[in-house]
PDB file of C-alpha atoms in Angstrom:
ATOM      1  CA  MET A   1      90.097  79.037  62.853  1.00 86.00           C
ATOM      2  CA  ASP A   2      91.484  82.554  62.341  1.00 95.00           C
ATOM      3  CA  LEU A   3      93.693  83.892  65.164  1.00 98.00           C
ATOM      4  CA  ALA A   4      94.274  87.232  66.807  1.00 98.00           C
ATOM      5  CA  ILE A   5      97.528  87.389  68.882  1.00 98.00           C
ATOM      6  CA  TYR A   6      98.208  90.197  71.361  1.00 98.00           C
ATOM      7  CA  ASP A   7     101.215  91.244  73.168  1.00 98.00           C
ATOM      8  CA  MET A   8     100.223  92.478  76.631  1.00 98.00           C
ATOM      9  CA  ASP A   9     102.445  95.047  78.272  1.00 98.00           C
ATOM     10  CA  ARG A  10     102.066  98.572  76.623  1.00 97.00           C
ATOM     11  CA  THR A  11      99.820  96.849  73.919  1.00 98.00           C
ATOM     12  CA  VAL A  12      96.807  95.700  75.875  1.00 98.00           C
ATOM     13  CA  THR A  13      97.928  97.694  79.012  1.00 98.00           C
ATOM     14  CA  ARG A  14      99.008 101.333  79.040  1.00 97.00           C
ATOM     15  CA  ARG A  15     101.917 100.489  81.490  1.00 97.00           C
ATOM     16  CA  PRO A  16     104.172  97.608  81.946  1.00 97.00           C
ATOM     17  CA  THR A  17     103.059  95.030  84.718  1.00 98.00           C
ATOM     18  CA  TYR A  18     105.924  92.958  85.795  1.00 96.00           C
ATOM     19  CA  THR A  19     107.557  95.299  88.399  1.00 96.00           C
ATOM     20  CA  SER A  20     104.332  96.760  89.437  1.00 97.00           C
ATOM     21  CA  PHE A  21     103.064  93.147  90.108  1.00 98.00           C
ATOM     22  CA  LEU A  22     106.101  92.441  92.239  1.00 98.00           C
ATOM     23  CA  LEU A  23     105.631  95.724  94.271  1.00 98.00           C
ATOM     24  CA  HIS A  24     101.868  94.954  94.597  1.00 98.00           C
ATOM     25  CA  CYS A  25     102.807  91.559  96.142  1.00 98.00           C
ATOM     26  CA  ALA A  26     105.513  93.010  98.502  1.00 98.00           C
ATOM     27  CA  VAL A  27     103.329  95.688  99.825  1.00 98.00           C
ATOM     28  CA  ARG A  28     100.436  93.300 100.680  1.00 97.00           C
ATOM     29  CA  ARG A  29     102.320  90.298 101.760  1.00 96.00           C
ATOM     30  CA  ALA A  30     105.741  91.401 103.133  1.00 97.00           C
ATOM     31  CA  PRO A  31     106.337  95.147 103.119  1.00 98.00           C
ATOM     32  CA  TRP A  32     109.759  94.606 104.673  1.00 98.00           C
ATOM     33  CA  ARG A  33     110.767  93.409 101.200  1.00 98.00           C
ATOM     34  CA  LEU A  34     110.730  96.951 100.027  1.00 98.00           C
ATOM     35  CA  LEU A  35     114.041  97.273 101.763  1.00 98.00           C
ATOM     36  CA  PHE A  36     115.439  95.335  98.819  1.00 98.00           C
ATOM     37  CA  LEU A  37     114.487  98.031  96.277  1.00 97.00           C
ATOM     38  CA  PRO A  38     118.144  99.272  96.011  1.00 97.00           C
ATOM     39  CA  LEU A  39     119.041  95.774  94.949  1.00 98.00           C
ATOM     40  CA  VAL A  40     116.286  95.709  92.431  1.00 97.00           C
ATOM     41  CA  VAL A  41     117.496  98.976  90.965  1.00 97.00           C
ATOM     42  CA  GLY A  42     121.012  97.481  90.991  1.00 97.00           C
ATOM     43  CA  SER A  43     119.911  94.468  88.987  1.00 97.00           C
ATOM     44  CA  MET A  44     118.239  96.639  86.499  1.00 96.00           C
ATOM     45  CA  LEU A  45     121.547  98.518  86.013  1.00 97.00           C
ATOM     46  CA  ALA A  46     123.198  95.244  85.582  1.00 97.00           C
ATOM     47  CA  TYR A  47     120.772  94.295  82.790  1.00 96.00           C
ATOM     48  CA  VAL A  48     121.318  97.661  81.136  1.00 96.00           C
ATOM     49  CA  ALA A  49     125.068  97.095  81.235  1.00 97.00           C
ATOM     50  CA  LYS A  50     124.440  93.627  79.705  1.00 95.00           C
ATOM     51  CA  LEU A  51     125.848  91.839  82.661  1.00 97.00           C
ATOM     52  CA  ILE A  52     122.812  89.749  83.084  1.00 96.00           C
ATOM     53  CA  SER A  53     120.082  88.388  80.866  1.00 96.00           C
ATOM     54  CA  ARG A  54     116.558  89.769  80.889  1.00 95.00           C
ATOM     55  CA  ALA A  55     115.385  86.360  82.201  1.00 96.00           C
ATOM     56  CA  ARG A  56     117.850  86.367  85.022  1.00 97.00           C
ATOM     57  CA  LEU A  57     116.762  89.934  85.896  1.00 97.00           C
ATOM     58  CA  LYS A  58     113.269  88.626  86.211  1.00 97.00           C
ATOM     59  CA  GLU A  59     114.315  85.847  88.463  1.00 97.00           C
ATOM     60  CA  ILE A  60     116.308  88.100  90.794  1.00 98.00           C
ATOM     61  CA  ASN A  61     113.513  90.623  91.245  1.00 97.00           C
ATOM     62  CA  HIS A  62     110.984  87.874  91.797  1.00 97.00           C
ATOM     63  CA  LYS A  63     113.145  86.415  94.529  1.00 97.00           C
ATOM     64  CA  LEU A  64     113.722  89.838  96.108  1.00 98.00           C
ATOM     65  CA  LEU A  65     110.180  91.140  96.075  1.00 98.00           C
ATOM     66  CA  LEU A  66     108.054  87.981  96.195  1.00 97.00           C
ATOM     67  CA  GLY A  67     110.492  85.355  97.846  1.00 96.00           C
ATOM     68  CA  GLU A  68     112.051  82.105  96.769  1.00 96.00           C
ATOM     69  CA  SER A  69     108.680  80.333  96.536  1.00 96.00           C
ATOM     70  CA  ILE A  70     105.069  80.989  97.342  1.00 96.00           C
ATOM     71  CA  ARG A  71     102.207  78.598  97.914  1.00 95.00           C
ATOM     72  CA  PRO A  72      99.206  78.807  95.455  1.00 94.00           C
ATOM     73  CA  ALA A  73      96.637  79.689  98.274  1.00 95.00           C
ATOM     74  CA  ASP A  74      98.871  82.668  99.157  1.00 96.00           C
ATOM     75  CA  LEU A  75      99.530  83.672  95.570  1.00 97.00           C
ATOM     76  CA  LYS A  76      96.003  83.697  94.329  1.00 97.00           C
ATOM     77  CA  PRO A  77      94.597  86.644  96.288  1.00 98.00           C
ATOM     78  CA  LEU A  78      97.514  88.729  95.151  1.00 98.00           C
ATOM     79  CA  VAL A  79      97.135  87.690  91.474  1.00 98.00           C
ATOM     80  CA  ASP A  80      93.321  88.481  91.745  1.00 98.00           C
ATOM     81  CA  SER A  81      93.596  91.815  93.383  1.00 98.00           C
ATOM     82  CA  PHE A  82      96.364  92.823  90.946  1.00 98.00           C
ATOM     83  CA  ALA A  83      94.429  91.717  87.858  1.00 98.00           C
ATOM     84  CA  ASP A  84      91.268  93.517  89.122  1.00 98.00           C
ATOM     85  CA  ALA A  85      93.351  96.760  89.472  1.00 98.00           C
ATOM     86  CA  GLN A  86      94.843  96.446  86.019  1.00 98.00           C
ATOM     87  CA  VAL A  87      91.428  95.828  84.376  1.00 98.00           C
ATOM     88  CA  ALA A  88      90.076  98.726  86.161  1.00 98.00           C
ATOM     89  CA  HIS A  89      92.831 101.272  85.431  1.00 97.00           C
ATOM     90  CA  ASN A  90      95.408  99.951  82.989  1.00 98.00           C
ATOM     91  CA  ILE A  91      93.753  98.625  79.864  1.00 98.00           C
ATOM     92  CA  ARG A  92      93.923 100.565  76.718  1.00 98.00           C
ATOM     93  CA  PRO A  93      90.403 101.456  75.362  1.00 98.00           C
ATOM     94  CA  GLY A  94      91.506 100.582  71.877  1.00 98.00           C
ATOM     95  CA  ALA A  95      92.508  97.101  73.046  1.00 98.00           C
ATOM     96  CA  ARG A  96      89.043  96.466  74.440  1.00 98.00           C
ATOM     97  CA  LEU A  97      87.568  97.366  71.050  1.00 98.00           C
ATOM     98  CA  ALA A  98      89.922  95.360  69.055  1.00 98.00           C
ATOM     99  CA  ILE A  99      89.426  92.245  71.331  1.00 98.00           C
ATOM    100  CA  ALA A 100      85.574  92.732  70.913  1.00 98.00           C
ATOM    101  CA  ARG A 101      86.012  93.053  67.061  1.00 98.00           C
ATOM    102  CA  ASP A 102      88.232  90.020  66.760  1.00 98.00           C
ATOM    103  CA  LYS A 103      85.827  87.911  68.824  1.00 97.00           C
ATOM    104  CA  ALA A 104      82.911  89.050  66.751  1.00 97.00           C
ATOM    105  CA  GLU A 105      84.785  87.962  63.614  1.00 97.00           C
ATOM    106  CA  GLY A 106      85.070  84.474  65.133  1.00 96.00           C
ATOM    107  CA  ARG A 107      88.733  84.683  65.860  1.00 97.00           C
ATOM    108  CA  ARG A 108      90.489  82.769  68.673  1.00 97.00           C
ATOM    109  CA  VAL A 109      91.878  85.562  70.801  1.00 98.00           C
ATOM    110  CA  VAL A 110      95.280  84.728  72.242  1.00 98.00           C
ATOM    111  CA  MET A 111      97.585  86.720  74.590  1.00 98.00           C
ATOM    112  CA  ALA A 112     101.471  86.190  73.988  1.00 98.00           C
ATOM    113  CA  THR A 113     103.443  88.038  76.720  1.00 98.00           C
ATOM    114  CA  ALA A 114     106.899  88.100  78.352  1.00 97.00           C
ATOM    115  CA  SER A 115     105.144  88.583  81.543  1.00 97.00           C
ATOM    116  CA  TYR A 116     104.681  85.575  83.907  1.00 97.00           C
ATOM    117  CA  ARG A 117     101.745  83.534  82.709  1.00 97.00           C
ATOM    118  CA  PHE A 118     100.325  82.927  86.227  1.00 96.00           C
ATOM    119  CA  TYR A 119      99.315  86.543  86.630  1.00 98.00           C
ATOM    120  CA  ALA A 120      98.917  87.418  82.904  1.00 98.00           C
ATOM    121  CA  ALA A 121      96.245  84.720  82.495  1.00 98.00           C
ATOM    122  CA  ALA A 122      94.188  86.394  85.333  1.00 98.00           C
ATOM    123  CA  ILE A 123      94.199  89.732  83.334  1.00 98.00           C
ATOM    124  CA  ALA A 124      93.635  87.972  80.035  1.00 98.00           C
ATOM    125  CA  GLU A 125      90.535  86.156  81.366  1.00 98.00           C
ATOM    126  CA  ARG A 126      89.029  89.371  82.722  1.00 98.00           C
ATOM    127  CA  VAL A 127      89.241  91.041  79.312  1.00 98.00           C
ATOM    128  CA  GLY A 128      88.028  88.271  77.173  1.00 97.00           C
ATOM    129  CA  PHE A 129      90.973  86.175  75.904  1.00 98.00           C
ATOM    130  CA  ASP A 130      90.652  82.612  75.060  1.00 97.00           C
ATOM    131  CA  ASP A 131      94.262  81.527  75.537  1.00 98.00           C
ATOM    132  CA  VAL A 132      97.463  82.710  77.112  1.00 98.00           C
ATOM    133  CA  ILE A 133     101.155  82.165  76.093  1.00 98.00           C
ATOM    134  CA  GLY A 134     103.629  83.580  78.582  1.00 98.00           C
ATOM    135  CA  THR A 135     106.714  83.021  80.544  1.00 98.00           C
ATOM    136  CA  ASN A 136     106.311  80.030  82.887  1.00 97.00           C
ATOM    137  CA  THR A 137     107.736  79.483  86.380  1.00 96.00           C
ATOM    138  CA  LEU A 138     108.914  76.384  88.017  1.00 95.00           C
ATOM    139  CA  LEU A 139     106.711  74.593  90.437  1.00 92.00           C
ATOM    140  CA  GLY A 140     107.687  72.770  93.556  1.00 90.00           C
ATOM    141  CA  LEU A 141     106.329  69.409  94.740  1.00 76.00           C
ATOM    142  CA  ASP A 142     103.443  71.244  96.410  1.00 85.00           C
ATOM    143  CA  ASP A 143     102.841  73.453  93.323  1.00 89.00           C
ATOM    144  CA  SER A 144     104.536  76.306  94.937  1.00 94.00           C
ATOM    145  CA  VAL A 145     105.639  78.875  92.500  1.00 95.00           C
ATOM    146  CA  ILE A 146     109.427  79.152  92.540  1.00 96.00           C
ATOM    147  CA  CYS A 147     111.483  82.181  91.447  1.00 95.00           C
ATOM    148  CA  ARG A 148     112.931  80.552  88.440  1.00 96.00           C
ATOM    149  CA  ILE A 149     111.721  80.543  84.830  1.00 97.00           C
ATOM    150  CA  ASP A 150     110.706  77.176  83.375  1.00 96.00           C
ATOM    151  CA  GLY A 151     111.872  77.086  79.869  1.00 96.00           C
ATOM    152  CA  GLU A 152     112.345  80.356  77.949  1.00 97.00           C
ATOM    153  CA  ASN A 153     111.457  83.945  78.745  1.00 97.00           C
ATOM    154  CA  CYS A 154     108.684  84.609  76.209  1.00 98.00           C
ATOM    155  CA  TYR A 155     110.427  87.571  74.540  1.00 97.00           C
ATOM    156  CA  GLY A 156     111.784  88.282  71.087  1.00 97.00           C
ATOM    157  CA  GLU A 157     112.620  85.257  69.158  1.00 97.00           C
ATOM    158  CA  ALA A 158     111.728  83.053  72.020  1.00 98.00           C
ATOM    159  CA  LYS A 159     108.159  84.358  71.800  1.00 98.00           C
ATOM    160  CA  MET A 160     107.873  83.187  68.221  1.00 98.00           C
ATOM    161  CA  ARG A 161     109.179  79.787  69.235  1.00 98.00           C
ATOM    162  CA  MET A 162     106.563  79.575  71.988  1.00 98.00           C
ATOM    163  CA  VAL A 163     103.704  80.752  69.682  1.00 97.00           C
ATOM    164  CA  ALA A 164     104.775  78.074  67.217  1.00 96.00           C
ATOM    165  CA  HIS A 165     104.723  75.525  70.017  1.00 97.00           C
ATOM    166  CA  TRP A 166     101.393  76.678  71.276  1.00 96.00           C
ATOM    167  CA  VAL A 167      99.900  76.361  67.579  1.00 95.00           C
ATOM    168  CA  GLU A 168     101.298  72.745  67.387  1.00 94.00           C
ATOM    169  CA  ARG A 169     100.091  71.831  70.840  1.00 93.00           C
ATOM    170  CA  SER A 170      96.698  73.110  70.065  1.00 92.00           C
ATOM    171  CA  GLY A 171      96.377  70.949  66.957  1.00 91.00           C
ATOM    172  CA  LEU A 172      96.334  74.014  64.636  1.00 88.00           C
ATOM    173  CA  THR A 173      99.529  73.402  62.672  1.00 82.00           C
ATOM    174  CA  GLY A 174      98.561  73.732  59.006  1.00 81.00           C
ATOM    175  CA  ARG A 175      94.921  74.205  59.977  1.00 82.00           C
ATOM    176  CA  HIS A 176      94.546  77.658  61.474  1.00 87.00           C
ATOM    177  CA  GLY A 177      93.447  80.523  59.192  1.00 92.00           C
ATOM    178  CA  HIS A 178      94.409  84.147  58.951  1.00 96.00           C
ATOM    179  CA  VAL A 179      96.619  85.408  61.822  1.00 97.00           C
ATOM    180  CA  ARG A 180      96.382  88.924  63.056  1.00 98.00           C
ATOM    181  CA  PHE A 181      99.216  90.105  65.498  1.00 98.00           C
ATOM    182  CA  TYR A 182      99.361  93.290  67.694  1.00 98.00           C
ATOM    183  CA  SER A 183     102.313  94.707  69.708  1.00 98.00           C
ATOM    184  CA  ASP A 184     103.951  97.874  70.595  1.00 98.00           C
ATOM    185  CA  HIS A 185     107.597  96.752  70.393  1.00 97.00           C
ATOM    186  CA  VAL A 186     110.108  96.073  67.776  1.00 97.00           C
ATOM    187  CA  THR A 187     111.362  92.934  69.668  1.00 97.00           C
ATOM    188  CA  ASP A 188     108.209  91.156  68.454  1.00 98.00           C
ATOM    189  CA  ALA A 189     109.428  91.548  64.922  1.00 98.00           C
ATOM    190  CA  PRO A 190     109.643  87.658  64.453  1.00 98.00           C
ATOM    191  CA  VAL A 191     105.911  87.347  65.214  1.00 98.00           C
ATOM    192  CA  PHE A 192     105.092  90.366  63.139  1.00 98.00           C
ATOM    193  CA  GLU A 193     106.902  88.765  60.156  1.00 97.00           C
ATOM    194  CA  TRP A 194     105.172  85.471  60.690  1.00 97.00           C
ATOM    195  CA  ALA A 195     101.634  86.705  60.982  1.00 97.00           C
ATOM    196  CA  ASP A 196      99.434  87.392  57.967  1.00 97.00           C
ATOM    197  CA  GLU A 197      98.488  90.842  59.212  1.00 98.00           C
ATOM    198  CA  ALA A 198     100.779  92.844  61.486  1.00 98.00           C
ATOM    199  CA  VAL A 199      99.432  95.834  63.652  1.00 98.00           C
ATOM    200  CA  ALA A 200     101.849  98.063  65.387  1.00 98.00           C
ATOM    201  CA  VAL A 201     100.023  99.542  68.401  1.00 98.00           C
ATOM    202  CA  ASN A 202     101.212 102.903  69.921  1.00 97.00           C
ATOM    203  CA  PRO A 203     104.618 102.007  68.498  1.00 97.00           C
ATOM    204  CA  HIS A 204     107.926 103.440  69.553  1.00 91.00           C
ATOM    205  CA  GLY A 205     110.382 104.853  66.996  1.00 93.00           C
ATOM    206  CA  LYS A 206     112.034 101.639  65.883  1.00 96.00           C
ATOM    207  CA  LEU A 207     108.868  99.895  65.451  1.00 97.00           C
ATOM    208  CA  ARG A 208     107.244 102.815  63.667  1.00 97.00           C
ATOM    209  CA  GLU A 209     110.126 102.899  61.247  1.00 97.00           C
ATOM    210  CA  LEU A 210     109.897  99.119  60.613  1.00 98.00           C
ATOM    211  CA  ALA A 211     106.087  99.301  60.192  1.00 98.00           C
ATOM    212  CA  ALA A 212     106.553 101.948  57.595  1.00 97.00           C
ATOM    213  CA  LYS A 213     109.042  99.801  55.600  1.00 97.00           C
ATOM    214  CA  ARG A 214     106.948  96.610  55.759  1.00 97.00           C
ATOM    215  CA  GLY A 215     103.592  98.370  55.198  1.00 97.00           C
ATOM    216  CA  TRP A 216     102.180  97.252  58.512  1.00 98.00           C
ATOM    217  CA  SER A 217      99.160  99.001  60.028  1.00 97.00           C
ATOM    218  CA  VAL A 218      99.773 101.540  62.846  1.00 98.00           C
ATOM    219  CA  GLU A 219      97.050 102.156  65.389  1.00 98.00           C
ATOM    220  CA  ASP A 220      96.695 104.420  68.491  1.00 97.00           C
ATOM    221  CA  TRP A 221      94.756 102.555  71.267  1.00 98.00           C
ATOM    222  CA  GLY A 222      94.857 105.507  73.676  1.00 93.00           C
TER     223      GLY A 222
END
């Protein structure tokens, strides 16, 4: 089976989703957590200064705005309302067209995102994806979502490892056909290089330069 693999933030969506998801949850579940916004900004500055990793940044902000843990019954309505809002206002028109085209070609359409899988999957399902590869969170004994990443943050070289693991787990190693990959960012270079067909979507400067050197397609999805 041929595959079409998509990054999510700023590829399928116009705007990134991680911080907006946490703010969405804080506003609806515990508005008092917005008092932690100066600490959120401080953690972002620490990341920019390379004092903490991108994964640790996620865990800190998750704890500040969503809490140490949350039960599935409390999380689901937050995920559903956020996903509905993203699908209504934050999906690139070109992404919808590409997904429809890839599905019409018989491709298995897969999202591979650094965002948390538990909410990315809700967005992916609404726009027609078949599978989702994303950053996983630890689960407590009662299946509560805990503010710790389970495994790797699905970003950069780790995304390539997680895509390869998904291919193996899906029984597609040595069996899948042509792979088309879409992303907006140069950090996805490992997956671009692995794919048979690379498509840079609304690329920033570094990816645009790399796409020109490698002869990759460049598309504007609006």
